[in-house]
CSV table of C-alpha atoms in Angstrom, one decimal:
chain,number,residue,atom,x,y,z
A,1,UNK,CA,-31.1,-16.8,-5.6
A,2,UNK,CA,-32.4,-13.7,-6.5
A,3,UNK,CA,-29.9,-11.0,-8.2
A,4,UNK,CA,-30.5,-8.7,-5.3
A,5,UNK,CA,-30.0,-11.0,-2.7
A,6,UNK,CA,-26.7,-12.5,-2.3
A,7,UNK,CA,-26.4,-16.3,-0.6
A,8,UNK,CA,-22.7,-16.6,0.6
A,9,UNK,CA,-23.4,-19.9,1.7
A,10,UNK,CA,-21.6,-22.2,-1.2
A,11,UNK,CA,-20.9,-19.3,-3.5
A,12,UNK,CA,-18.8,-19.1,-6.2
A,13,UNK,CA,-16.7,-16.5,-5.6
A,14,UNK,CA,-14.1,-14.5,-7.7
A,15,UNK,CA,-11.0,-12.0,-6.2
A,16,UNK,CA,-9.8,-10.3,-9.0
A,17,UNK,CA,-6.1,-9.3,-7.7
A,18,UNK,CA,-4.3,-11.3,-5.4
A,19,UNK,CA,-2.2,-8.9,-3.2
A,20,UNK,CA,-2.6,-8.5,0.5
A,21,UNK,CA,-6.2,-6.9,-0.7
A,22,UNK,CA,-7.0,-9.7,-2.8
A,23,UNK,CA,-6.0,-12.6,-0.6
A,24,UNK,CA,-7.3,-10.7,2.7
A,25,UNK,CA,-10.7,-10.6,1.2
A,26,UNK,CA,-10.7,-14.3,-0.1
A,27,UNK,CA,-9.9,-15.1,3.2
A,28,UNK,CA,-13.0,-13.0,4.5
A,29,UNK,CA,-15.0,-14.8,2.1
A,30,UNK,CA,-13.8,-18.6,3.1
A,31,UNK,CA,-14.2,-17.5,6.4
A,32,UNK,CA,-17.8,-16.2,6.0
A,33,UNK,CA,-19.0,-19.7,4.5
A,34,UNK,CA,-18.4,-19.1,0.8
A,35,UNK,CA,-17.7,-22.1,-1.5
A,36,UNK,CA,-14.8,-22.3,-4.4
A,37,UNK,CA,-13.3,-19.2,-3.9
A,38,UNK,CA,-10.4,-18.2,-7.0
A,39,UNK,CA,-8.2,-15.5,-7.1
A,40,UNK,CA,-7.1,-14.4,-10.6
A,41,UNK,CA,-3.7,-12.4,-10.4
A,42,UNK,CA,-2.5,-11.0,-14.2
A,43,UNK,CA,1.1,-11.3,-12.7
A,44,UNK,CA,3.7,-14.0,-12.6
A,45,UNK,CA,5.8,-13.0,-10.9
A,46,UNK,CA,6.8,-14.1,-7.4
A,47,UNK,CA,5.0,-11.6,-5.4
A,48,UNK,CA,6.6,-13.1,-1.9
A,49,UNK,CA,10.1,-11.7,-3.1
A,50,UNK,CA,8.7,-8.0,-2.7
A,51,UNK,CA,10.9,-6.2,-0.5
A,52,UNK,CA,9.1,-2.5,0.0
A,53,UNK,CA,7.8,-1.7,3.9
A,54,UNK,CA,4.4,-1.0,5.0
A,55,UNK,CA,3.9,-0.2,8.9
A,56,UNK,CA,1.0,-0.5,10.8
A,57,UNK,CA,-0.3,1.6,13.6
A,58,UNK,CA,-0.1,-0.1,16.8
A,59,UNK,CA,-3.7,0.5,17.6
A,60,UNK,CA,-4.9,-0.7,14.1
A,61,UNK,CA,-3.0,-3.9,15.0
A,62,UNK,CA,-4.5,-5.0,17.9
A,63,UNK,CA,-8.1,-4.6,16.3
A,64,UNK,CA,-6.9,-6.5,13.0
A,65,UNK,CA,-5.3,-9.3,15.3
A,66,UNK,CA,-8.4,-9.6,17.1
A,67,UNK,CA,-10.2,-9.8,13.7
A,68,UNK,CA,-8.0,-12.7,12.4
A,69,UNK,CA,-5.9,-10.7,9.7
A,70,UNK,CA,-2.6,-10.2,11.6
A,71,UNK,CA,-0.5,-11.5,14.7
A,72,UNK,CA,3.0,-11.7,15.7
A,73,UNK,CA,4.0,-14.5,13.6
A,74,UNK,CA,4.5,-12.0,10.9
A,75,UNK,CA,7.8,-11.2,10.8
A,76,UNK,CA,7.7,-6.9,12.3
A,77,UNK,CA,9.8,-4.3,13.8
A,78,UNK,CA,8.4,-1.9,16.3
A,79,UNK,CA,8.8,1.7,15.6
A,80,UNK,CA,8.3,4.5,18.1
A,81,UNK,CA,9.5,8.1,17.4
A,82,UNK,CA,9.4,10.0,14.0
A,83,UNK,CA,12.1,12.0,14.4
A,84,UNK,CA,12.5,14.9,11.6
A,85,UNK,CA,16.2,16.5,10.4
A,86,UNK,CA,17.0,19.1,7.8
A,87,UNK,CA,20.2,19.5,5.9
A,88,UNK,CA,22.3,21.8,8.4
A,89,UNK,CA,25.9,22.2,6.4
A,90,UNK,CA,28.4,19.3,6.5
A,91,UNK,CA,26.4,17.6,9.6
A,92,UNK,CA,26.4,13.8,8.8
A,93,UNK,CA,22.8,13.4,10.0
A,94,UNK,CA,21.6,17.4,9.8
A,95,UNK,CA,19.6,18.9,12.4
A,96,UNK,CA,17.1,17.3,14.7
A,97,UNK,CA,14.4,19.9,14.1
A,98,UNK,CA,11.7,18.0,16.3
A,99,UNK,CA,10.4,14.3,17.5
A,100,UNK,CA,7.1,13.1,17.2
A,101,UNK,CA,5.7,10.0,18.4
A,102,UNK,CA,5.1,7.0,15.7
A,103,UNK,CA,3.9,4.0,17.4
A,104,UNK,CA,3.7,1.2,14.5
A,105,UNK,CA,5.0,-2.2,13.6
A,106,UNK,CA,6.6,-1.8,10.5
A,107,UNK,CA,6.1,-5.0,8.2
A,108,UNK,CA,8.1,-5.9,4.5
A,109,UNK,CA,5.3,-6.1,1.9
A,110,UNK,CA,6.3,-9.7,0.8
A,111,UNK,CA,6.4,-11.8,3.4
A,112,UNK,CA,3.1,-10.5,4.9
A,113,UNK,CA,1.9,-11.4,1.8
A,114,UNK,CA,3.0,-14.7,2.2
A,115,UNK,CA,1.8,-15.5,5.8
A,116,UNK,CA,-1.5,-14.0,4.3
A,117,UNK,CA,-1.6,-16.2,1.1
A,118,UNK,CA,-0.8,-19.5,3.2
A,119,UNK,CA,-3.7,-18.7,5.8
A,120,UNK,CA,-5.9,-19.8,3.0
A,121,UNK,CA,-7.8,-22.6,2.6
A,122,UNK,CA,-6.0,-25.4,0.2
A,123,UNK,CA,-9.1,-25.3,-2.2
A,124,UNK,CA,-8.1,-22.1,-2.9
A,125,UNK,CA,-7.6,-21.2,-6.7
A,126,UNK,CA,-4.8,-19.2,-7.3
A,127,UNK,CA,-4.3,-18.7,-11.1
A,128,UNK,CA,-1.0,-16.2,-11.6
A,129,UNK,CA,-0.6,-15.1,-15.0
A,130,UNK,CA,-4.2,-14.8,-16.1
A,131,UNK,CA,-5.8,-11.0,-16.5
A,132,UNK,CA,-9.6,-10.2,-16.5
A,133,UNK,CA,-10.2,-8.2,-19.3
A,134,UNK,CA,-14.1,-7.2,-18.4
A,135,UNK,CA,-16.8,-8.2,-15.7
A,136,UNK,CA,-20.0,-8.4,-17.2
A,137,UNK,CA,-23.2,-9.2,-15.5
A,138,UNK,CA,-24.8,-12.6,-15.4
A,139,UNK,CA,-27.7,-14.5,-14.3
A,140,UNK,CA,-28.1,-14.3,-11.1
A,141,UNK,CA,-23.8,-13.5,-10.8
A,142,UNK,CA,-21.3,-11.9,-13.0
A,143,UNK,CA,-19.4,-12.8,-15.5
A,144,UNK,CA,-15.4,-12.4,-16.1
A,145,UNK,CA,-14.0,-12.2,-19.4
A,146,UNK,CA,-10.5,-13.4,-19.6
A,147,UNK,CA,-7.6,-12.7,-21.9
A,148,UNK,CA,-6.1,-16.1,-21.3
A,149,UNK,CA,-2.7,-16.3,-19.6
A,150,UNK,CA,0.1,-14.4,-19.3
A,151,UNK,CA,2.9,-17.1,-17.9
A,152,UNK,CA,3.0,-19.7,-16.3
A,153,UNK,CA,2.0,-20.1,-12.3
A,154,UNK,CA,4.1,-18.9,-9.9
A,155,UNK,CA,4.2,-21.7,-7.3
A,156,UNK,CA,3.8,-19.5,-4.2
A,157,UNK,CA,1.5,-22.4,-2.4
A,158,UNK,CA,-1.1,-24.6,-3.3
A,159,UNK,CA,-3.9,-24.1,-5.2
A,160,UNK,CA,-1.5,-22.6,-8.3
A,161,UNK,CA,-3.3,-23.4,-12.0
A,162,UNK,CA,-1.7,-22.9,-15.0
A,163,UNK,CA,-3.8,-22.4,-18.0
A,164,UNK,CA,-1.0,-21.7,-20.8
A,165,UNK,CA,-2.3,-22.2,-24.4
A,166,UNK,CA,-5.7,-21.0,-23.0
A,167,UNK,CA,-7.5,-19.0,-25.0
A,168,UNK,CA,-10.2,-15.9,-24.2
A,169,UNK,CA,-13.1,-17.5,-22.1
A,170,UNK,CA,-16.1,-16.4,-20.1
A,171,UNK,CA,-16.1,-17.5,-16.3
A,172,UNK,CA,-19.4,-17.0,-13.9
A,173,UNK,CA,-19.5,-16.2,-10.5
A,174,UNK,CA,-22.0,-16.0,-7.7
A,175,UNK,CA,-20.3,-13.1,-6.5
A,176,UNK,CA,-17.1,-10.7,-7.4
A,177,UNK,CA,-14.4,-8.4,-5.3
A,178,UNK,CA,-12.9,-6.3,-7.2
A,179,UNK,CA,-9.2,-6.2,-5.1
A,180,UNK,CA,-7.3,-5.0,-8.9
A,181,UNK,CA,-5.5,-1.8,-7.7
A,182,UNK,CA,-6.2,1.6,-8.8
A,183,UNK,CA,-6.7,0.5,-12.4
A,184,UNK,CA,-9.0,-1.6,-11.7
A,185,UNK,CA,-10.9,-3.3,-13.8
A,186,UNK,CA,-14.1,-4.0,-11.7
A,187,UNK,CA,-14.5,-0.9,-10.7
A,188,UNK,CA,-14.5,0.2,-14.6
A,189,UNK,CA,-17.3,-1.9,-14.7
A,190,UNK,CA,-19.5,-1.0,-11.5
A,191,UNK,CA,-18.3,2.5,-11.9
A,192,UNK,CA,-17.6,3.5,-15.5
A,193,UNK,CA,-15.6,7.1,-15.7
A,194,UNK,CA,-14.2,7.0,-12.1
A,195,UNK,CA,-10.4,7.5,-12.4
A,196,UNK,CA,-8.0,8.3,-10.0
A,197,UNK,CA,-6.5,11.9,-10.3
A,198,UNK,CA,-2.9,12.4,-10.6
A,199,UNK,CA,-1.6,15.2,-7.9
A,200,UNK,CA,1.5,15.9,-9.6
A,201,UNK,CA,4.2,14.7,-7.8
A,202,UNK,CA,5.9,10.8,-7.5
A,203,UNK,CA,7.2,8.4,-4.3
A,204,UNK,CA,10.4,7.1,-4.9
A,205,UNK,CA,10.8,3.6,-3.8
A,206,UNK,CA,14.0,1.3,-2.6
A,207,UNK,CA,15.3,-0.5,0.3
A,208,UNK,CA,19.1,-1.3,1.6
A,209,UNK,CA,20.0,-4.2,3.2
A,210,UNK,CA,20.8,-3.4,7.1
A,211,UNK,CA,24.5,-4.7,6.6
A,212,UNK,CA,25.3,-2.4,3.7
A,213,UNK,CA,24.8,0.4,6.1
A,214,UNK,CA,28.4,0.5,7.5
A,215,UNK,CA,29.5,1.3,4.2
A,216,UNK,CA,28.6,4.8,4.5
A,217,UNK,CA,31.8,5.5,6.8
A,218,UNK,CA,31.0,9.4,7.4
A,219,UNK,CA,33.5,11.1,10.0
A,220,UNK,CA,32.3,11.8,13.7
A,221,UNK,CA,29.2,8.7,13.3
A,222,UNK,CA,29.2,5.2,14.6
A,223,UNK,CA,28.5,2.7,12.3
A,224,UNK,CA,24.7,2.5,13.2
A,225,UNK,CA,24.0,6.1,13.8
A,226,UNK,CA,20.0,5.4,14.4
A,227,UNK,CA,18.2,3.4,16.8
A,228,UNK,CA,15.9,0.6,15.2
A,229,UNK,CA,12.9,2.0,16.8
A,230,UNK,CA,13.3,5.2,15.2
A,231,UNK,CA,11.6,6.7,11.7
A,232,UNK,CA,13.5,9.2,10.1
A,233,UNK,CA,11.5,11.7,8.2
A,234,UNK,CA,14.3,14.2,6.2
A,235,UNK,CA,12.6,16.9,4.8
A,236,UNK,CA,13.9,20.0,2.3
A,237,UNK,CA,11.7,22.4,0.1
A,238,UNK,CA,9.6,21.0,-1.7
A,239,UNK,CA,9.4,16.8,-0.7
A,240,UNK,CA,10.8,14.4,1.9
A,241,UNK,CA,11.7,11.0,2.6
A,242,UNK,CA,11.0,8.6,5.3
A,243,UNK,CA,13.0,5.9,6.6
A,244,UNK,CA,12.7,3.4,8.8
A,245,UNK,CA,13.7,-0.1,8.9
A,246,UNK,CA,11.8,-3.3,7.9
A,247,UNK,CA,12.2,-7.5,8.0
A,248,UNK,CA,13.8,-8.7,5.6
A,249,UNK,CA,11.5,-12.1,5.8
A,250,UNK,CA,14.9,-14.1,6.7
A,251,UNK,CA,15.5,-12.2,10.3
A,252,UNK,CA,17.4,-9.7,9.0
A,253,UNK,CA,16.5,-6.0,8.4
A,254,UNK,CA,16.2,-3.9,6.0
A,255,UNK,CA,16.5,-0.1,5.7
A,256,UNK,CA,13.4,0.6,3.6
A,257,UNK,CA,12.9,4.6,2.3
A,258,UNK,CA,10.3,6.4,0.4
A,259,UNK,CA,11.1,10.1,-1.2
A,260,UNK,CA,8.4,12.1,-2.1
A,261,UNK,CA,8.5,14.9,-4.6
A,262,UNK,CA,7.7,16.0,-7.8
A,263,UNK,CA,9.3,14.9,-10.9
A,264,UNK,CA,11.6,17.1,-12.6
A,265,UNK,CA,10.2,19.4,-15.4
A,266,UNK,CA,10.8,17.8,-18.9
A,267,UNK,CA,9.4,15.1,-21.4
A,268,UNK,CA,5.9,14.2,-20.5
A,269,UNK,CA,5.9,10.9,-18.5
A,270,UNK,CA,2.3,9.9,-19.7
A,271,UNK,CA,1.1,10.3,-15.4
A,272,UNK,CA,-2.2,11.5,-16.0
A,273,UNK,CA,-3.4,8.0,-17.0
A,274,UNK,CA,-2.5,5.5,-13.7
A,275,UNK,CA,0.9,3.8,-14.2
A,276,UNK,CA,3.7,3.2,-12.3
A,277,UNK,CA,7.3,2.9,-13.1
A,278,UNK,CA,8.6,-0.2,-12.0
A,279,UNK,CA,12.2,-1.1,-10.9
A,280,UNK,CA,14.3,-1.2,-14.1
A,281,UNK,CA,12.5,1.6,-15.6
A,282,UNK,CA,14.2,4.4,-14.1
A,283,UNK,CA,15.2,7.2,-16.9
A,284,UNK,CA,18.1,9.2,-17.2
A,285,UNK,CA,16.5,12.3,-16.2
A,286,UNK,CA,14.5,10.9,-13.4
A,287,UNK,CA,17.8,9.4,-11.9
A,288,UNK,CA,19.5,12.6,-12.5
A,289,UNK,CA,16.5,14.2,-10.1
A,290,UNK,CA,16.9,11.5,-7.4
A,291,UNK,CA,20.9,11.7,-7.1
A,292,UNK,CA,20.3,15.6,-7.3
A,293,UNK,CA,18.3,15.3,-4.2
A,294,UNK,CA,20.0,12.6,-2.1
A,295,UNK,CA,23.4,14.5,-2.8
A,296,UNK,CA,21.9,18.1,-2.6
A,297,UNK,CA,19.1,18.4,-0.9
A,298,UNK,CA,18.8,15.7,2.4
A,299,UNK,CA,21.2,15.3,5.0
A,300,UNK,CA,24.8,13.4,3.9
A,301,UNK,CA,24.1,10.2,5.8
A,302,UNK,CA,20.2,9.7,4.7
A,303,UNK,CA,21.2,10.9,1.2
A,304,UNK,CA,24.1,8.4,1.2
A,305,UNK,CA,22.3,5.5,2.8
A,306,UNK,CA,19.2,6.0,-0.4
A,307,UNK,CA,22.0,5.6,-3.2
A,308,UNK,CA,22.9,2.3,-1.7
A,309,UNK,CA,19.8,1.1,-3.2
A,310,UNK,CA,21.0,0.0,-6.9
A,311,UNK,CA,19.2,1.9,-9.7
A,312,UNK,CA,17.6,-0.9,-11.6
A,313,UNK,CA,16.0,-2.0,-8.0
A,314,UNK,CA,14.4,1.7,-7.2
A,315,UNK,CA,10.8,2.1,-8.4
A,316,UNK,CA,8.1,4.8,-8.9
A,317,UNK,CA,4.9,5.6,-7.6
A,318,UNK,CA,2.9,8.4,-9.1
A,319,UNK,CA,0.8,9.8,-6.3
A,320,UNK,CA,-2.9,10.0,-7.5
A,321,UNK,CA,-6.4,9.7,-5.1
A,322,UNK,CA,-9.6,8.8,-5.7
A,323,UNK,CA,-12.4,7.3,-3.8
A,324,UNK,CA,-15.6,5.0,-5.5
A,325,UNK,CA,-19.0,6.3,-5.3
A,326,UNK,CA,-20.1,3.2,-3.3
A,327,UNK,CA,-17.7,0.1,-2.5
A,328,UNK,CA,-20.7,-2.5,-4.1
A,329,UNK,CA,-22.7,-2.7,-6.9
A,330,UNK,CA,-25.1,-5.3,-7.6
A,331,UNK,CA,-22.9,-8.6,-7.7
A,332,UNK,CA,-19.7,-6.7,-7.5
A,333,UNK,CA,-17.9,-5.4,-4.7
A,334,UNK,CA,-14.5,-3.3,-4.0
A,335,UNK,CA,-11.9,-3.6,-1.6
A,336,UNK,CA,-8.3,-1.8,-0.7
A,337,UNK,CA,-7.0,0.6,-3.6
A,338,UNK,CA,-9.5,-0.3,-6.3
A,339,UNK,CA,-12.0,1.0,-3.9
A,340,UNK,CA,-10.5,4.1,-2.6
A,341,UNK,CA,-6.2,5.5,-3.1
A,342,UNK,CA,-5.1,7.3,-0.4
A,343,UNK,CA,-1.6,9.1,-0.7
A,344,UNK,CA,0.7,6.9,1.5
A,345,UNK,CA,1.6,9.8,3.8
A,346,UNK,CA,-1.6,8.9,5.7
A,347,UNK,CA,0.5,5.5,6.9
A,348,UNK,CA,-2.9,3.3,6.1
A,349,UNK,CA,-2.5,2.1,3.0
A,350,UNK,CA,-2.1,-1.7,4.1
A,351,UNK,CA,-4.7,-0.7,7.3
A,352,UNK,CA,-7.1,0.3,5.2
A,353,UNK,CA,-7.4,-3.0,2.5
A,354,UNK,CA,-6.9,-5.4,5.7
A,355,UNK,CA,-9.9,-3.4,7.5
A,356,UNK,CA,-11.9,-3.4,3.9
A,357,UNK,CA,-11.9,-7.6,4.5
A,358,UNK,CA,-12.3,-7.8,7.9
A,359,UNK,CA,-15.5,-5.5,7.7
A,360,UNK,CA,-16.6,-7.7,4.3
A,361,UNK,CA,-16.0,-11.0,6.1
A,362,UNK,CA,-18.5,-8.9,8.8
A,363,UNK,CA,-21.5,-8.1,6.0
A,364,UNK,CA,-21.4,-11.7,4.5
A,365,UNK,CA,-21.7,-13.5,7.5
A,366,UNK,CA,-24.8,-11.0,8.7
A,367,UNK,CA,-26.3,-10.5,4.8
A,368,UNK,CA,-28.5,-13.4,5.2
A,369,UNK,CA,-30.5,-12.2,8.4
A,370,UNK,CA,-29.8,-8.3,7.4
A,371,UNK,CA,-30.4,-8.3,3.4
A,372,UNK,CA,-28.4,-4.6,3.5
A,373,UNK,CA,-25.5,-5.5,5.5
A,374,UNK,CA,-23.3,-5.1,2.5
A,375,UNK,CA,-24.8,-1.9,1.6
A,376,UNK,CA,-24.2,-1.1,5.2
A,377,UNK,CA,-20.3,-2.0,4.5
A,378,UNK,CA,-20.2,0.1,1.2
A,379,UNK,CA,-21.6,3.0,3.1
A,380,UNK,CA,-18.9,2.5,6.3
A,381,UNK,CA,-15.8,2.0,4.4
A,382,UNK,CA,-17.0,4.3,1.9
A,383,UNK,CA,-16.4,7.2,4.8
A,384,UNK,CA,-13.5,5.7,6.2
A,385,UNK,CA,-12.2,5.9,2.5
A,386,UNK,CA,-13.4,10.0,2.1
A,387,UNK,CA,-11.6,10.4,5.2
A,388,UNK,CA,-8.0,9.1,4.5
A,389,UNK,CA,-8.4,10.6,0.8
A,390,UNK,CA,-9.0,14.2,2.3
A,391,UNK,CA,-6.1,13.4,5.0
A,392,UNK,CA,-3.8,12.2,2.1
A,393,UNK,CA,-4.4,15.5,0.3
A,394,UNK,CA,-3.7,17.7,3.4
A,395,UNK,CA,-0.5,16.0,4.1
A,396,UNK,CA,0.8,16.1,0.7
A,397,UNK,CA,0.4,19.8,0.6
A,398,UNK,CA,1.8,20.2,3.7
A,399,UNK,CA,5.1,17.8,3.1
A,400,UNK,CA,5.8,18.7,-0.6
A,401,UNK,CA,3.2,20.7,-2.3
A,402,UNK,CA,3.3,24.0,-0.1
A,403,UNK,CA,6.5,22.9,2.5
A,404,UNK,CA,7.2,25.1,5.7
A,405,UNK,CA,10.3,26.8,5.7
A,406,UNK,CA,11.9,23.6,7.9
A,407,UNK,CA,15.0,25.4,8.9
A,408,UNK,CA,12.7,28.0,11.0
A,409,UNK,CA,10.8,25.2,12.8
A,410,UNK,CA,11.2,23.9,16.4
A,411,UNK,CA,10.0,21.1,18.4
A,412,UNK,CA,6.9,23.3,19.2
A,413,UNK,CA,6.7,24.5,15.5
A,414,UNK,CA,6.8,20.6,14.1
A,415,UNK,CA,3.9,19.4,16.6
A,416,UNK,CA,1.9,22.7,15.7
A,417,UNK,CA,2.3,22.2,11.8
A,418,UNK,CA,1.7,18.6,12.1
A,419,UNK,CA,-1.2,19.0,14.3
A,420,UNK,CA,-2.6,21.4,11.4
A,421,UNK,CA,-2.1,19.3,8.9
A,422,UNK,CA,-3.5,15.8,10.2
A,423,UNK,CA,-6.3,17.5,11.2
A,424,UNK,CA,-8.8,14.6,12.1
A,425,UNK,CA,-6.0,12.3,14.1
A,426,UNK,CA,-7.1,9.5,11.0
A,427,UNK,CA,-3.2,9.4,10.8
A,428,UNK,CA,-2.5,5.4,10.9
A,429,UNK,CA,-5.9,4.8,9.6
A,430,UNK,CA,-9.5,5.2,11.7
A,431,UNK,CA,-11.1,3.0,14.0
A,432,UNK,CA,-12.3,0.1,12.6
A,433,UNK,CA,-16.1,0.0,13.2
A,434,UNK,CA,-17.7,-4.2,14.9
């Protein structure tokens, strides 16, 4: 097998990350007639007991269903109307200041991880706890360089190795997706000096269980004030937060929310190199700034319902973007964020990496007939990625960078400014090319 000529029949294959990127594209790969395929994961964690919300748009649904990547045996809600309220006074809720349509399925990031991870094939190898140091290339392949293990498996399904004790070792692949997140470490390799920038402001992550909601108890409000097809978006000077309500993965609900804004002025918090702030990690100050806002800034009741969520279970996001110059390189291809980070606020993030496999499982099946199909995939996604980049940008300047003066704003105003600021109508995520 030639090195520029890739056959997917019987290959070795290696996922680097094993996410809902990283086990949607081994999926594609199984499905497009590889051989062994293994998925190495650096965490240990159990990554099914992830309780953040993702949503859908309904139109990118029915073209990943159709594609084999999502159906209606994962657990969803379905959402309708965004509906967008500014702090007005004592008002439990604010005011209504416009309603926009928002038809997605909203999904909880854990068990659609699970439904993806058990839709592989049982000679799948999963090995949690074991991080790839450096790709290298190899004859006819690459070559990952691993740092040994980090714990032991995490016995989320079959196909879980553990490898304590093990020391660095050198592992060769016919092929290698690169499905690591934004710090990834394949696309250092295919792509050496490609970071993702920073744009100076955070997403504040947590979730509420639906039956914790009646402890709010404001005056004048029932005890579920909000329909469950509705998003809320509260917005104030300078950020907002959406709101809308997920399964919990054991046929309840959640109430999941995500505040955007930037972090309060201070001690540097190291964001210019990609990290994240994971629950537990919350400083002082940065609480401070999130109780300042929920008390201050929002409405009482969608304040009140975000300091439901305990602190040591709220995490942080730093907002950066980025896309790859190409999404392959030789032996080594990208998919979902290592490939291209969007700002969520285009509501594609999830879209976007289960549309990267679908179009991969595409290219391999057609690379032996058409030797550039996965060129031809690089060069499609590639766009799609330039596309919700640019999107994520406008939004973000629009919803917390450079905010409208919200109390002055109408029903017409909000469709107007939106309409301005999405720009393309990629909003949910683009088409998804056959």
């Amino acid at each position: 097998m030639s090195k520029d000529r890739i056959q997917i029949a019987g290959a070795e294959v290696a996922v680097v990350g094993g996410s809902i990127a990283g086990c949607a594209t081994a999926l594609a790969a199984h499905r497009a007639g590889a051989g062994r395929v293994t998925i190495y994961e650096r965490t240990t964690g159990r990554l099914a007991d992830r309780g953040v919300g993702l949503a859908v748009h309904n139109a990118r649904y029915a073209e990943l269903a159709a594609a084999g990547y999502l159906d209606a045996a994962m657990p969803w809600v379905q959402l309708t109307a965004r509906r967008w309220y500014v702090r007005d006074g004592s008002a439990p809720l604010g005011r209504q200041v416009g309603v926009l349509p928002f038809p997605f399925r909203s999904y909880c990031w854990g068990p659609l991880w699970q439904e993806l991870r058990r839709r592989l094939p049982e000679d799948t190898a999963f090995r949690p706890g074991v991080r790839v140091a450096a790709v290298s290339e190899a004859e006819d392949g690459a070559a990952l360089h691993l740092d040994g293990v980090e714990g032991g498996a995490s016995g989320e399904g079959s196909g879980e190795q553990q490898h304590v004790g093990a020391g660095p070792r050198t592992e060769r692949f016919d092929l290698v997706i690169g499905a690591d997140g934004y710090r990834s470490v394949v696309r250092d390799t295919a792509f050496p000096g490609v970071r993702p920038g920073y744009a100076g402001y955070l997403a504040w992550r947590g979730a509420v269980p639906a039956d914790r909601l009646t402890e709010l108890g404001l005056p004048g409000l029932p005890a579920d004030p909000w329909a469950e097809e509705d998003c809320i978006y509260g917005v104030f000077p300078g950020g907002h937060v959406i709101i809308y309500r997920i399964p919990d993965g054991r046929g309840g609900r959640r109430a999941n929310w995500v505040l955007y804004t930037a972090p309060p002025a201070g001690p540097d918090l190291g964001l210019d190199t990609p990290t994240s702030l994971p629950p537990g990690t919350l400083t002082d100050a940065l609480y401070a700034h999130l109780t300042h806002v929920t008390a201050e800034l929002l409405p009482p009741y969608w304040g009140g319902l975000m300091r439901l969520t305990p602190r040591h279970e709220v995490f942080i996001q730093p907002m950066y973007d980025f896309t790859a110059p190409r999404y392959t390189a030789g032996r080594l291809l990208l998919a979902g964020d290592a490939a291209t980070v969007a700002r969520p606020h285009t509501g594609a993030g999830a879209v976007k990496a289960l549309q990267d496999a679908a179009a991969l499982e595409a290219a391999l099946h057609a690379v032996q007939e058409r030797p550039d199909a996965l060129a031809a995939y690089g060069a499609e996604r590639g766009e799609t990625g330039r596309t919700m980049v640019e999107l994520g940008r406008r939004l973000g300047r629009f919803l917390v960078q450079d905010t409208p003066d919200w109390h002055t704003l109408d029903q017409a105003g909000v469709e107007a400014a939106w309409a301005a600021a999405d720009g393309s109508g990629a909003f949910g995520g683009r088409e998804l090319k056959s």
